[in-house]
PDB file of C-alpha atoms and ligand atoms in Angstrom:
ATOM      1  CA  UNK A1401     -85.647 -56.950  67.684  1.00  0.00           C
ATOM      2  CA  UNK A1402     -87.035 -60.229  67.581  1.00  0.00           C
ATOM      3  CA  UNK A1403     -88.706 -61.325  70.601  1.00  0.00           C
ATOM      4  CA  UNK A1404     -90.162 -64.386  69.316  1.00  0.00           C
ATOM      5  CA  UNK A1405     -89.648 -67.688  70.774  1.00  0.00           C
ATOM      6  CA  UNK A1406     -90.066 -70.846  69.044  1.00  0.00           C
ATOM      7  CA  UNK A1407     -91.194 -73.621  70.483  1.00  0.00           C
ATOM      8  CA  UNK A1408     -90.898 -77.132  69.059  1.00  0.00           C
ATOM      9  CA  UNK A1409     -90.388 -79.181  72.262  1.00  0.00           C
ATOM     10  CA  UNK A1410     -91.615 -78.978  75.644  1.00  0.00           C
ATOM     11  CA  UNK A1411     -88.037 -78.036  77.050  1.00  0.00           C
ATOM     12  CA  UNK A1412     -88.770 -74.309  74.797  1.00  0.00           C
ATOM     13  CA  UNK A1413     -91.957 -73.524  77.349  1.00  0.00           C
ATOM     14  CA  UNK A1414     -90.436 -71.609  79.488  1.00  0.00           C
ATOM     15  CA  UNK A1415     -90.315 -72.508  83.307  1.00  0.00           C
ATOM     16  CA  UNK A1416     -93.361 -70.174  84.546  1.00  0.00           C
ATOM     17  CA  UNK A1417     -95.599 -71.633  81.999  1.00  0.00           C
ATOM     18  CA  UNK A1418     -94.450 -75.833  82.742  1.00  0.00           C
ATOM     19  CA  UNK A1419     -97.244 -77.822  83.954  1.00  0.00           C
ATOM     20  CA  UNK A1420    -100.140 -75.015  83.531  1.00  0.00           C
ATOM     21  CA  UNK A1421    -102.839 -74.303  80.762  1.00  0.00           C
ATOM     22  CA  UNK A1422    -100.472 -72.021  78.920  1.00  0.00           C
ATOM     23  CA  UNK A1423     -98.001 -75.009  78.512  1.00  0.00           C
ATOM     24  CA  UNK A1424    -100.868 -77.282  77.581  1.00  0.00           C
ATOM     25  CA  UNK A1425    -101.884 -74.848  75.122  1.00  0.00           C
ATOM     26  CA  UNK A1426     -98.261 -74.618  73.364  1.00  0.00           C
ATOM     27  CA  UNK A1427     -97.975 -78.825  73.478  1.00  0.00           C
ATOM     28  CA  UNK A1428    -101.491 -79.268  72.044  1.00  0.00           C
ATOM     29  CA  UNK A1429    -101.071 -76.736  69.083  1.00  0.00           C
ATOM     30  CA  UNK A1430     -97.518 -76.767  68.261  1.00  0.00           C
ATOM     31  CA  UNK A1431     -96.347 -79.907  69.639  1.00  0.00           C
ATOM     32  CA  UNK A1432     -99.299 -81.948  68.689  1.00  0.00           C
ATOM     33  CA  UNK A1433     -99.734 -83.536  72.388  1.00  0.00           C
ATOM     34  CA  UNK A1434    -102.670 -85.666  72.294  1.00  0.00           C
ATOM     35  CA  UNK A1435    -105.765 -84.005  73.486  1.00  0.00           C
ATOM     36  CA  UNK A1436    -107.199 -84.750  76.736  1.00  0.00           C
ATOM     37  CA  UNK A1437    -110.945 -84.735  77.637  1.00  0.00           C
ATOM     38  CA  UNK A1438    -111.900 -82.210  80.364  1.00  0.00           C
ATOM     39  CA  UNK A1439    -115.108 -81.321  81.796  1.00  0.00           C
ATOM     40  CA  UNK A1440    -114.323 -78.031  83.039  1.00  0.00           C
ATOM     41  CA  UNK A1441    -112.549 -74.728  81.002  1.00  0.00           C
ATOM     42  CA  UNK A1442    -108.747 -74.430  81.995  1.00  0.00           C
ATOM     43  CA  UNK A1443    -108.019 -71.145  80.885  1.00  0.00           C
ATOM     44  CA  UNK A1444    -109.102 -68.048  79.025  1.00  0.00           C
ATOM     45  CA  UNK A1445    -107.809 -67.297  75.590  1.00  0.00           C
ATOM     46  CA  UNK A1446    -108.098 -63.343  74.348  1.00  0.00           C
ATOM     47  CA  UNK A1447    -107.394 -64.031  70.285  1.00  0.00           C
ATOM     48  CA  UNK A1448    -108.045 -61.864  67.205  1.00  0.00           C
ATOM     49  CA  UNK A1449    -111.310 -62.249  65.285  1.00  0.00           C
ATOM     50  CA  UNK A1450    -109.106 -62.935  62.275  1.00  0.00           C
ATOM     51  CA  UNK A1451    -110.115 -65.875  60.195  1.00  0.00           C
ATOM     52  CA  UNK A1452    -106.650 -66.823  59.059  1.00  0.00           C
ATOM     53  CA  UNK A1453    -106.236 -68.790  62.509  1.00  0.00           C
ATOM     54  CA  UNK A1454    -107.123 -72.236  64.026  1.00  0.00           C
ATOM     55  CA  UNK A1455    -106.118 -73.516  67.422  1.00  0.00           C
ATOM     56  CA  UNK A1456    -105.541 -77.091  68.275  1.00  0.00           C
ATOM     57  CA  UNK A1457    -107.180 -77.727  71.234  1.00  0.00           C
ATOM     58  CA  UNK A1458    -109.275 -80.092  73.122  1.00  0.00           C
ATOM     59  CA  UNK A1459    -113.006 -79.645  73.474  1.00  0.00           C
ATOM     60  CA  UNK A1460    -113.915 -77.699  76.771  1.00  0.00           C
ATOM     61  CA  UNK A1461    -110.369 -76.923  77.236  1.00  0.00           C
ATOM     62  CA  UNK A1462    -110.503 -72.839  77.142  1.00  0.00           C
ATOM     63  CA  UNK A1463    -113.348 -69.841  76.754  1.00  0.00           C
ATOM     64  CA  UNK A1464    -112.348 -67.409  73.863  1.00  0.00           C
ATOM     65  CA  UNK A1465    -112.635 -64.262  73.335  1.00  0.00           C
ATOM     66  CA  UNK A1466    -112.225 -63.242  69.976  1.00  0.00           C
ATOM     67  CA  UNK A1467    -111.588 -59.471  69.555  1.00  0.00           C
ATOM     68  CA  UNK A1468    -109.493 -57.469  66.722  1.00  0.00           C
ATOM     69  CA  UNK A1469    -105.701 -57.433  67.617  1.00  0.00           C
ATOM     70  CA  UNK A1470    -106.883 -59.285  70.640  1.00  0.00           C
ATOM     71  CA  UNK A1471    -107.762 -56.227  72.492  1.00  0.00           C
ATOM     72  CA  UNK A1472    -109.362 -57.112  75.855  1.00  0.00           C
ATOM     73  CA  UNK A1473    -109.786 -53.627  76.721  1.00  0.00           C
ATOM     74  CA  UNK A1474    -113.444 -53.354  75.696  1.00  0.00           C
ATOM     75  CA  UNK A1475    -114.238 -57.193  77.128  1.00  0.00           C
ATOM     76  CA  UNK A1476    -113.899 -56.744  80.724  1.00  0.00           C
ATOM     77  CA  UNK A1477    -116.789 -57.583  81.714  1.00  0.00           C
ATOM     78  CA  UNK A1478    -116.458 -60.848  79.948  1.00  0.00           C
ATOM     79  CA  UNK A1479    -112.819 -61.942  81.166  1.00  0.00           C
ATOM     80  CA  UNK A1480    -114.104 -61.225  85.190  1.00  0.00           C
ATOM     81  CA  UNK A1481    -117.147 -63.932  84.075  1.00  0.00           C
ATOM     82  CA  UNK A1482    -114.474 -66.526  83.059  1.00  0.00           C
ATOM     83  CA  UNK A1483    -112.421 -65.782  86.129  1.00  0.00           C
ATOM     84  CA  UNK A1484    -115.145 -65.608  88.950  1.00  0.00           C
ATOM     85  CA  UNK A1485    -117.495 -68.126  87.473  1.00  0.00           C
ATOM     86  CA  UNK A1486    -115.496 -69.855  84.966  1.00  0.00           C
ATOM     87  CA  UNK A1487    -112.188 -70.737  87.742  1.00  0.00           C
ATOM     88  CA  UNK A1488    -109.732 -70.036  85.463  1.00  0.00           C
ATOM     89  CA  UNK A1489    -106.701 -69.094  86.477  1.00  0.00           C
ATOM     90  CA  UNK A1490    -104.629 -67.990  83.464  1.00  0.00           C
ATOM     91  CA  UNK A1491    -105.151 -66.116  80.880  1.00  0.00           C
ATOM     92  CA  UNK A1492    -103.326 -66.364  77.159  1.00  0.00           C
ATOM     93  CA  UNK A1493    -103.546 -63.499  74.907  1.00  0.00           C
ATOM     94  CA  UNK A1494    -102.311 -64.229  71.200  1.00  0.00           C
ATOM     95  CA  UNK A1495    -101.306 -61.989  69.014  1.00  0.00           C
ATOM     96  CA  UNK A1496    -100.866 -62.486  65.409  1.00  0.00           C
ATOM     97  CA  UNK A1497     -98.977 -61.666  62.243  1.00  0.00           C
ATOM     98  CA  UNK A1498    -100.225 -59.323  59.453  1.00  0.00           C
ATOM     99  CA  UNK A1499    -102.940 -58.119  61.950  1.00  0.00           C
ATOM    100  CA  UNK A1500    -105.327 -55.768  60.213  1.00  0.00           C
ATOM    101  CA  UNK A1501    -105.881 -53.892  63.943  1.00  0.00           C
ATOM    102  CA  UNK A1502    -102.022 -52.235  62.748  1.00  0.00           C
ATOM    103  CA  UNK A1503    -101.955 -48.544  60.848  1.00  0.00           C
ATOM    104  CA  UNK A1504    -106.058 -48.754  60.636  1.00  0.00           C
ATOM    105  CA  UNK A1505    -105.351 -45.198  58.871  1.00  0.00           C
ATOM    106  CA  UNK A1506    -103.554 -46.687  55.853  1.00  0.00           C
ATOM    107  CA  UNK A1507    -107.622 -48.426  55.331  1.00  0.00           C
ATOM    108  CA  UNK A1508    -109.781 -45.368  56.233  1.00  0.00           C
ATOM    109  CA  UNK A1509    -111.148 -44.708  52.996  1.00  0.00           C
ATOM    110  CA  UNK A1510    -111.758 -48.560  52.218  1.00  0.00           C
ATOM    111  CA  UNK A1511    -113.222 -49.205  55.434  1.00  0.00           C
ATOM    112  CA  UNK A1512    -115.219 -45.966  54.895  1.00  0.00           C
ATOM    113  CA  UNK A1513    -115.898 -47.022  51.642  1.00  0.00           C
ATOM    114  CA  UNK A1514    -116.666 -50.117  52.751  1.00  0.00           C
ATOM    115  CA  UNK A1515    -119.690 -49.460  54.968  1.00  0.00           C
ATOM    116  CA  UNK A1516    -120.926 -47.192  52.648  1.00  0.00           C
ATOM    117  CA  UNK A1517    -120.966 -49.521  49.240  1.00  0.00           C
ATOM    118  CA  UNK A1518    -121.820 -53.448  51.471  1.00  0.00           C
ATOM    119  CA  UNK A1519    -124.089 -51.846  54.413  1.00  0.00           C
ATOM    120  CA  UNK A1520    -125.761 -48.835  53.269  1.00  0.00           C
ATOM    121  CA  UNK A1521    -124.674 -46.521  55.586  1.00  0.00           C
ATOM    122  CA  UNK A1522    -124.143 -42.972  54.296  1.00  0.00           C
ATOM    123  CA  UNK A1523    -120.630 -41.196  53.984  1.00  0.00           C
ATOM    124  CA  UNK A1524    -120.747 -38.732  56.894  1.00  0.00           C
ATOM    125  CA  UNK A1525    -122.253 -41.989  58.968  1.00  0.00           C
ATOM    126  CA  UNK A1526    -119.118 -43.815  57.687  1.00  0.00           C
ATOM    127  CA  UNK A1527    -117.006 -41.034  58.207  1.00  0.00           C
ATOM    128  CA  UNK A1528    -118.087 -40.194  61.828  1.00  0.00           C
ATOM    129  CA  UNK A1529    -117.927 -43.891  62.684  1.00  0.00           C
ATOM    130  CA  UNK A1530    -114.450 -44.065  61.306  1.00  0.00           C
ATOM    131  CA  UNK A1531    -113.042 -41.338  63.178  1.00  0.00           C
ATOM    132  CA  UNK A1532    -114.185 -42.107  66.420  1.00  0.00           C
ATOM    133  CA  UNK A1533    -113.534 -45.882  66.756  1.00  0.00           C
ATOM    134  CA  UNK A1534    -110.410 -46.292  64.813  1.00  0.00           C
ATOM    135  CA  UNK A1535    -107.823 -44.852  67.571  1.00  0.00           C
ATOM    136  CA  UNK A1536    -109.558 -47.196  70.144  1.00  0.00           C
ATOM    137  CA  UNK A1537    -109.173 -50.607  68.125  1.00  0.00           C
ATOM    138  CA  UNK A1538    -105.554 -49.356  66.875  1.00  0.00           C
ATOM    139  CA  UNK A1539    -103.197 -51.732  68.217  1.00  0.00           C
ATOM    140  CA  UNK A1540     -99.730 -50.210  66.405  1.00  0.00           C
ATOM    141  CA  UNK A1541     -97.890 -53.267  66.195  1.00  0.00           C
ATOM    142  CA  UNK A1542     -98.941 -57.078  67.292  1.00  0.00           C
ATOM    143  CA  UNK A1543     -96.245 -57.846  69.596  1.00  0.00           C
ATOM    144  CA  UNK A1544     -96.030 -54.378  72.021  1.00  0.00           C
ATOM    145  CA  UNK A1545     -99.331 -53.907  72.021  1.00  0.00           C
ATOM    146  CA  UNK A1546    -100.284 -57.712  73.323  1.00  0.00           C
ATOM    147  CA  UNK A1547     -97.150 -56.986  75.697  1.00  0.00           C
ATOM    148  CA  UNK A1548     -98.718 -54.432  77.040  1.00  0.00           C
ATOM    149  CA  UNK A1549    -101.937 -55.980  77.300  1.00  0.00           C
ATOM    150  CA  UNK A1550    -100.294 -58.389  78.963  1.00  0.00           C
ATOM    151  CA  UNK A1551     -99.124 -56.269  81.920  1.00  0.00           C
ATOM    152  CA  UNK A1552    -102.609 -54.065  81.986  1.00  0.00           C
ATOM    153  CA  UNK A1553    -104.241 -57.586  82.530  1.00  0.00           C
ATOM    154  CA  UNK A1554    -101.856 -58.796  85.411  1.00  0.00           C
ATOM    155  CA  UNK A1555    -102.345 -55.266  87.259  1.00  0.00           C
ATOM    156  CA  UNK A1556    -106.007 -55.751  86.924  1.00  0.00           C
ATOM    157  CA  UNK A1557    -106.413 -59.293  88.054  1.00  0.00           C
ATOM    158  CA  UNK A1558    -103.074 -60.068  89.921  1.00  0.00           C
ATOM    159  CA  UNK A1559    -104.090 -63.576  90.924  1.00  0.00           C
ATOM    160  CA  UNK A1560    -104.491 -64.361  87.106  1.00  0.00           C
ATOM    161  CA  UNK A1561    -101.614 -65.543  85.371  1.00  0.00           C
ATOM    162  CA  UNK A1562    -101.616 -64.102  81.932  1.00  0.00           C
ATOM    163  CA  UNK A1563     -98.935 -64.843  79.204  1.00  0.00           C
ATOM    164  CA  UNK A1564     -98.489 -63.191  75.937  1.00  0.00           C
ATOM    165  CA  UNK A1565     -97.864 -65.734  72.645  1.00  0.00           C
ATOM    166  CA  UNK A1566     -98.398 -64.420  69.093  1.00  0.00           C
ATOM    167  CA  UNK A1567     -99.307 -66.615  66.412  1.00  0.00           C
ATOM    168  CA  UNK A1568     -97.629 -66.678  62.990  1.00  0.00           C
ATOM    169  CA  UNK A1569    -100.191 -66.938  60.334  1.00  0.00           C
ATOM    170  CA  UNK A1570     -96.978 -67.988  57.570  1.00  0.00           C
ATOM    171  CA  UNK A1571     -96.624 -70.836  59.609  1.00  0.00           C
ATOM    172  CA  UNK A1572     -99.615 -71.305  62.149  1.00  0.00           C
ATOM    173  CA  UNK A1573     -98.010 -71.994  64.482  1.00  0.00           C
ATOM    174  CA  UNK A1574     -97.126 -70.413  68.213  1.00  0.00           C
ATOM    175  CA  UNK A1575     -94.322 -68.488  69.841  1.00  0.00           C
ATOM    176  CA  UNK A1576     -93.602 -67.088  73.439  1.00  0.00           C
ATOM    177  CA  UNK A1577     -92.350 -63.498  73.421  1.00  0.00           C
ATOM    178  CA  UNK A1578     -89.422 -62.393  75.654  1.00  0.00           C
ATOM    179  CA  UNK A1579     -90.189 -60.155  78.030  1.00  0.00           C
ATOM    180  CA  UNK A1580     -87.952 -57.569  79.385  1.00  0.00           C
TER     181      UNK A1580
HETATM  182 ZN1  LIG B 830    -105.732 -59.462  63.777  1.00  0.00          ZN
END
């Protein structure tokens, strides 16, 4: 069951990812490489909107999409911008730990609650809103559903390279996921 991969040298990234963006991105943030300068965005990152996380990275080095659970599905629009105008080449989706896009039903009636008591929306509104959005931002659990991501992405852009990390928020740091 676990599919995580640590990686605390460069000899952990495995072979695919050597020498591209996604192997850059594991050196800067877990191993600390120092950061280059670049003029020009290397990759995309697809990351949760989650506050708990902070990637080391150099300045200009990626575009980022923050969405819950890291869900691309409703960004499409924005990932073809950073691949046909942006040039990148690779994409990195990151998962996380303790991701509150898992068992959205166990929160219904405090995100219902919620809306109603800090925005001023009215139950039914609430309700209704609940009802009909939570089953498309459900994610079920952080490391299927960004494996599965994963492979939607490389069907829909098959030049793209796209690689699948989660991040550990007990640790902040980065791990690959084994595929099979
Ligand atoms: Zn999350």
């Amino acid at each position: 069951m676990n599919r995580l991969i640590a990686v605390s040298s460069s000899e952990d990234i495995f072979p695919e990812y050597q020498n591209t963006p996604v192997g850059l991105l594991l050196e800067y943030h877990n191993l600390n490489r120092s950061l280059d300068s670049y003029t020009k965005a290397q990759l995309l990152i697809g990351m949760c909107m989650d506050n708990r996380k902070h990637l080391r990275i150099p300045d200009n080095f990626a575009f980022i999409i923050r969405a819950g659970g890291a869900n691309l599905r409703y960004s499409e629009f924005k990932v073809s911008y950073a691949i046909a105008i942006g040039e990148v080449k690779s994409i990195v989706l990151i998962g996380h730990t303790q991701c509150g896009m898992v068992n959205l039903v166990a929160r219904r009636d405090q995100f219902i609650q919620g809306l109603v008591d800090q925005a001023g929306w009215s139950q039914d509104l609430a309700e209704e809103h609940f009802i009909h959005f939570a089953p498309l931002f459900e994610i079920g659990n952080e490391v299927d559903f960004v494996l599965s991501e994963a492979k939607r992405l490389r069907l829909r852009y098959p030049k793209i390279q796209v690689a699948p990390l989660l991040y550990q928020v007990e640790d902040n740091l980065l791990y690959l996921l084994k595929e099979s």
